[in-house]
PDB file of C-alpha atoms in Angstrom:
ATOM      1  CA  UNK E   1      38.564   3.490  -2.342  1.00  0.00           C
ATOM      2  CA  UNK E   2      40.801   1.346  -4.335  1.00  0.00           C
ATOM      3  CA  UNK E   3      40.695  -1.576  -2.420  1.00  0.00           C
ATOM      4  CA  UNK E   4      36.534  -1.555  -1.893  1.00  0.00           C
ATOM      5  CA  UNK E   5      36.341  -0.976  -5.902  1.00  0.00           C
ATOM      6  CA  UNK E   6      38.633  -4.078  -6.916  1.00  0.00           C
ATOM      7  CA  UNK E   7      36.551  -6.247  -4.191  1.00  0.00           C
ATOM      8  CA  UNK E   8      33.425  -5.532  -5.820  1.00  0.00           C
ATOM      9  CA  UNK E   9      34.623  -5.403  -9.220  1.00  0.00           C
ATOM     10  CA  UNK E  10      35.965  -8.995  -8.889  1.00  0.00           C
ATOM     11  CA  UNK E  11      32.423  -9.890  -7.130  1.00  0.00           C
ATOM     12  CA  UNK E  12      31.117  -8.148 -10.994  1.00  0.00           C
ATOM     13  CA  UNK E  13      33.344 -10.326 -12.996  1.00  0.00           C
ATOM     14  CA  UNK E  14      32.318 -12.987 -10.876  1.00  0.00           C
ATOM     15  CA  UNK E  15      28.418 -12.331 -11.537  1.00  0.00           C
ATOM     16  CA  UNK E  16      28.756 -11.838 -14.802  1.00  0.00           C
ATOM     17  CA  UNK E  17      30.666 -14.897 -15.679  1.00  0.00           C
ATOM     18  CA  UNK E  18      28.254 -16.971 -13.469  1.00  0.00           C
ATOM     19  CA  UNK E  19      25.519 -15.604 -15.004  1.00  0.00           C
ATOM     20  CA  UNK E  20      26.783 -16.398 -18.846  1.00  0.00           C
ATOM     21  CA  UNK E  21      27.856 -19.452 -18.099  1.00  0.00           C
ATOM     22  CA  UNK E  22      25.228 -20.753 -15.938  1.00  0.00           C
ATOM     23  CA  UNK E  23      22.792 -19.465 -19.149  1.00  0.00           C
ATOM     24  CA  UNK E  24      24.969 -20.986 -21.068  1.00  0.00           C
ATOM     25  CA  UNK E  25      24.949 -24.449 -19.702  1.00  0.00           C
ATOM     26  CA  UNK E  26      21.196 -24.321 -19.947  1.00  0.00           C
ATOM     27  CA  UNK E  27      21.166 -22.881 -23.552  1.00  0.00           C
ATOM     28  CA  UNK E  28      20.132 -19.620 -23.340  1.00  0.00           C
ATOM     29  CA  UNK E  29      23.763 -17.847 -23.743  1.00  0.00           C
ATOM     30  CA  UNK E  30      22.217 -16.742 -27.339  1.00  0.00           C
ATOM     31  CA  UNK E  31      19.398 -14.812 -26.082  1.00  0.00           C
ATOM     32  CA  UNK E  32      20.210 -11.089 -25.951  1.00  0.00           C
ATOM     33  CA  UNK E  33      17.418 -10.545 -23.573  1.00  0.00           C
ATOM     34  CA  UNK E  34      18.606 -12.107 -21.069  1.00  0.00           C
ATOM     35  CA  UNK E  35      21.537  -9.529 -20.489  1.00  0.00           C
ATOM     36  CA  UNK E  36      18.882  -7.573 -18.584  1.00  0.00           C
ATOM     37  CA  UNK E  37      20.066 -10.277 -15.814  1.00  0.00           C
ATOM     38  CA  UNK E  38      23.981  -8.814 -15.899  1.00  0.00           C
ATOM     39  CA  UNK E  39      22.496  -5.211 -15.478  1.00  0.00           C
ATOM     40  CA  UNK E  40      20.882  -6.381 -12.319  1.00  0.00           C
ATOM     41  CA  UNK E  41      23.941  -7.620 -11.125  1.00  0.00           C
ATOM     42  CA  UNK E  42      25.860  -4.531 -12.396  1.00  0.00           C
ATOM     43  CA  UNK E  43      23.544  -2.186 -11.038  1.00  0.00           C
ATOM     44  CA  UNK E  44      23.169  -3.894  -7.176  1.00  0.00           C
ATOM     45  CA  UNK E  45      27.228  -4.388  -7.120  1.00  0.00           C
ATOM     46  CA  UNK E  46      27.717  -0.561  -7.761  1.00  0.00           C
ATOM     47  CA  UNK E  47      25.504   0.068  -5.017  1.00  0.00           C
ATOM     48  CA  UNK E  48      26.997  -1.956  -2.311  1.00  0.00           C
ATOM     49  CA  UNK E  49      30.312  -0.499  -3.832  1.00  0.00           C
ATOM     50  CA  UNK E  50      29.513   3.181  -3.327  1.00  0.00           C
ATOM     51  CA  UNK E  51      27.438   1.911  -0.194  1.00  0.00           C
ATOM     52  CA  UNK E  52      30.392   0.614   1.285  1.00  0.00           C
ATOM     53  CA  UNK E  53      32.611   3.430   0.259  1.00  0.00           C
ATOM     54  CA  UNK E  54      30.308   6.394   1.922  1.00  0.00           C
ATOM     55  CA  UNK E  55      30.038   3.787   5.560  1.00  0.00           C
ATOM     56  CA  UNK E  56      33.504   3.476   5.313  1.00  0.00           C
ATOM     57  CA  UNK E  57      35.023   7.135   4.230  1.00  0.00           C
ATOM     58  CA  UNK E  58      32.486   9.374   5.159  1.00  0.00           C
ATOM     59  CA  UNK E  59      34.218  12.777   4.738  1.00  0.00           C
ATOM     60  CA  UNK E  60      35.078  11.707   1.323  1.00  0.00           C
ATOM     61  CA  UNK E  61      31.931  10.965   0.245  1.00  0.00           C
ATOM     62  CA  UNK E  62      30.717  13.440  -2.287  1.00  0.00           C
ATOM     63  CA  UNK E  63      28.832  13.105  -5.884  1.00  0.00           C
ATOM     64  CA  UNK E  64      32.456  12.784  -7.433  1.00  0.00           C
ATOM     65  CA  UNK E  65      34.010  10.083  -5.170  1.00  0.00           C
ATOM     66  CA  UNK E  66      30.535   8.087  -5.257  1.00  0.00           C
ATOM     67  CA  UNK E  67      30.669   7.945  -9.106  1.00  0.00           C
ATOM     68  CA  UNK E  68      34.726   7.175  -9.637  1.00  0.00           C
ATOM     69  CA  UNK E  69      33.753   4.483  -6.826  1.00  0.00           C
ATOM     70  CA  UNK E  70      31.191   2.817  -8.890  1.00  0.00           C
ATOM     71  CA  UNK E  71      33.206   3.438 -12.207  1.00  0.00           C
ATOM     72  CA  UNK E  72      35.744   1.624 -11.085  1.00  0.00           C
ATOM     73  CA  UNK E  73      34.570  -1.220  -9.546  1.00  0.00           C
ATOM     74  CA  UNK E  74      32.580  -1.198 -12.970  1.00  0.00           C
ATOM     75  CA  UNK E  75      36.030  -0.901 -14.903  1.00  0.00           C
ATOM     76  CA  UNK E  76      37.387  -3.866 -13.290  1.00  0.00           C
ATOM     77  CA  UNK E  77      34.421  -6.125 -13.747  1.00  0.00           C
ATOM     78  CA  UNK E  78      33.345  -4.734 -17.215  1.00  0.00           C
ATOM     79  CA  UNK E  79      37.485  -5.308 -18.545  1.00  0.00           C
ATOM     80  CA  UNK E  80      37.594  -8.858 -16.908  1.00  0.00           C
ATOM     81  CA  UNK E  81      34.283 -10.253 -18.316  1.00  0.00           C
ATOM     82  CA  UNK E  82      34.895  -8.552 -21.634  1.00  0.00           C
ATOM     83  CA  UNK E  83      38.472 -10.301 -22.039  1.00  0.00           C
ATOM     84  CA  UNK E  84      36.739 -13.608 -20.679  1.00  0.00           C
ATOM     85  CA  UNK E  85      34.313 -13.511 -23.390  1.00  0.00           C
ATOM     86  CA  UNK E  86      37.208 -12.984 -26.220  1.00  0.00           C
ATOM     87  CA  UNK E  87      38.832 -15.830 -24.927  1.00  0.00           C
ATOM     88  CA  UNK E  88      35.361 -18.085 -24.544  1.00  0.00           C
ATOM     89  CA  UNK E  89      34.704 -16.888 -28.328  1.00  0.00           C
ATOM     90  CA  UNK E  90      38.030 -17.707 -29.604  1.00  0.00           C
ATOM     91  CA  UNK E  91      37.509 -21.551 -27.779  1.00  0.00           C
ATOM     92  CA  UNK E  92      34.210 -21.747 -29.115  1.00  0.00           C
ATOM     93  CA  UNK E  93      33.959 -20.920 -32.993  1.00  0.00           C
ATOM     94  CA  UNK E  94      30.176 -23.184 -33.527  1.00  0.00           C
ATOM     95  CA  UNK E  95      28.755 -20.541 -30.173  1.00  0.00           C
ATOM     96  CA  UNK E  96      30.311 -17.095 -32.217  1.00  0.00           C
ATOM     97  CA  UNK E  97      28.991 -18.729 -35.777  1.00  0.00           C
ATOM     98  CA  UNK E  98      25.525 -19.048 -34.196  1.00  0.00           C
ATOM     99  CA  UNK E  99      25.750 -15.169 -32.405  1.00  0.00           C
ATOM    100  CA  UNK E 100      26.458 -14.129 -35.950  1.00  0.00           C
ATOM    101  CA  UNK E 101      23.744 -16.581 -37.248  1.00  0.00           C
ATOM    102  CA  UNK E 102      20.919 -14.952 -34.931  1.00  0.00           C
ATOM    103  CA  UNK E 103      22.052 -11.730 -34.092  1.00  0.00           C
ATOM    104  CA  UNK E 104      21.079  -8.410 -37.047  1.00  0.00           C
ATOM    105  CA  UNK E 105      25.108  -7.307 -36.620  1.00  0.00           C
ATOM    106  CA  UNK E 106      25.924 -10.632 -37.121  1.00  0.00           C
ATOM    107  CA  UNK E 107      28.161 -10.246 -40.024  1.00  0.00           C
ATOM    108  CA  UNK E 108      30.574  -7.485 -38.240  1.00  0.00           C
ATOM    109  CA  UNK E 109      30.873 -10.029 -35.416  1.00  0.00           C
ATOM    110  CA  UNK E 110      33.896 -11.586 -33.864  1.00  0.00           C
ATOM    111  CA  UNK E 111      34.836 -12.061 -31.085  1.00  0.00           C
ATOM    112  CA  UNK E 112      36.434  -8.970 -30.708  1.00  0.00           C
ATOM    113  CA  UNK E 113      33.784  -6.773 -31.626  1.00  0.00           C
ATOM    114  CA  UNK E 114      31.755  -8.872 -29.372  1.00  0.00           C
ATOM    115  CA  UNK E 115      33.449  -8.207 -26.596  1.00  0.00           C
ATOM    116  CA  UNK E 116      33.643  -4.491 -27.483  1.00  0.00           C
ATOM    117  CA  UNK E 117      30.220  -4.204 -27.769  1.00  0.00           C
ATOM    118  CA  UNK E 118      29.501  -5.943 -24.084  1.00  0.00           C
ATOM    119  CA  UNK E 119      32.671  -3.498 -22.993  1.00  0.00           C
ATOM    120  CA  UNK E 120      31.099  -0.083 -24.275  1.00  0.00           C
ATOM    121  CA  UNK E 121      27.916  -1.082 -22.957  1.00  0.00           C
ATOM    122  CA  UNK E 122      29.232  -2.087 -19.842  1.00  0.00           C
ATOM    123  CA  UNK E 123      30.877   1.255 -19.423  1.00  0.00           C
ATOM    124  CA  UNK E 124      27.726   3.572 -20.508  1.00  0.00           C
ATOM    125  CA  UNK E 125      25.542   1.683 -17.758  1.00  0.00           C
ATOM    126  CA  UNK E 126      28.461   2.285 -15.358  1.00  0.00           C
ATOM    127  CA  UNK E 127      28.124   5.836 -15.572  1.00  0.00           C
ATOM    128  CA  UNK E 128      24.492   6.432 -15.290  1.00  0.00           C
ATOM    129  CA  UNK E 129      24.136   3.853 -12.621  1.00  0.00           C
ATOM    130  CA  UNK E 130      26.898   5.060 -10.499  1.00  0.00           C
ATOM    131  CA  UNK E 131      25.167   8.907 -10.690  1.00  0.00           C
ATOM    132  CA  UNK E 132      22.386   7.239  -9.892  1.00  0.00           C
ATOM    133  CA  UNK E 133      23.195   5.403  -7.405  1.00  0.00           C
ATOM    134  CA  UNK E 134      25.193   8.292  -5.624  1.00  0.00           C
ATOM    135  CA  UNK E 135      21.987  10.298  -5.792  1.00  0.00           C
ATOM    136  CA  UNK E 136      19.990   7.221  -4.329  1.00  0.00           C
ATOM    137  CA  UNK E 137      22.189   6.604  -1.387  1.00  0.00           C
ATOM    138  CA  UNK E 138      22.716  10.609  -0.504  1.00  0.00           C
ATOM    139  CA  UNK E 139      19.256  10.813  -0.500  1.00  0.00           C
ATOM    140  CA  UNK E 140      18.622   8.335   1.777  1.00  0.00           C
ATOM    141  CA  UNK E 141      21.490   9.828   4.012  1.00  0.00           C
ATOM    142  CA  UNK E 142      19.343  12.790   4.289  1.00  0.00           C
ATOM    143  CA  UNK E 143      16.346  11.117   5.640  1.00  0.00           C
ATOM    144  CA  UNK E 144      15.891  11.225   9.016  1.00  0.00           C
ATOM    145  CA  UNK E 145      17.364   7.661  10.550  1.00  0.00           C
ATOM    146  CA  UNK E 146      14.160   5.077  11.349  1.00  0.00           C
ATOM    147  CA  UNK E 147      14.561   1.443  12.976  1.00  0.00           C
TER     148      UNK E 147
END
């Protein structure tokens, strides 16, 4: 379990940090929206995660396992990217004055809140996804197998 969570948690921090800074090189790093894109990523790296973990370790596989699976891969990609975008916000003082220009909580930010903010939300859509996605992919263990 461990080793299939860090893989995929990597391939997270990896996602998200090609995601944010391929937005960024473009400009649109200040558009909240856009982290719609990261939950995509989150969301279809949990599922190979807990995907991988039930083809691998079948007789473990239960609701419990599926979601520590996708927690933790979520933990390690959710704690990377968060402590990449402290040090990104400390390096770049004009990008955190113009988050704090644009954004309504502007005034509370730094970049430590900011990163706290992207962390706790991180972690709440790791939970619900990774129930989710348990439920998803024993569900489609009990349909009848079709080629």
């Amino acid at each position: 379990m461990k080793r299939i969570a860090v893989r995929y948690g990597l391939w997270m921090f990896a996602g998200f940090s090609a995601l944010f800074l391929a937005m960024h090189l473009v400009g649109l790093s200040t558009n909240p929206n856009l982290r719609v894109l990261n939950g995509i990523v989150h969301i279809t790296l949990i599922y190979f995660a807990i995907r991988d973990f039930r083809r691998y370790s079948p007789a473990e596989f239960n609701y419990l396992s599926g979601v520590a699976v996708g927690m933790y891969a979520s933990m390690i990609g959710v704690t990377c990217f968060a402590l990449f975008q402290i040090l990104f916000l400390e390096l770049n003082p004009d990008f955190l004055a113009t988050l704090q220009s644009t954004l309504t909580v502007g005034h509370y930010l730094n970049s430590f809140t900011a990163s706290s903010i992207i962390f706790l939300e991180g972690i709440g859509i790791s939970l619900i996804a990774s129930y989710v996605v348990t439920r998803v992919i024993d569900m489609q263990l009990a349909l009848p197998y079709t080629n």
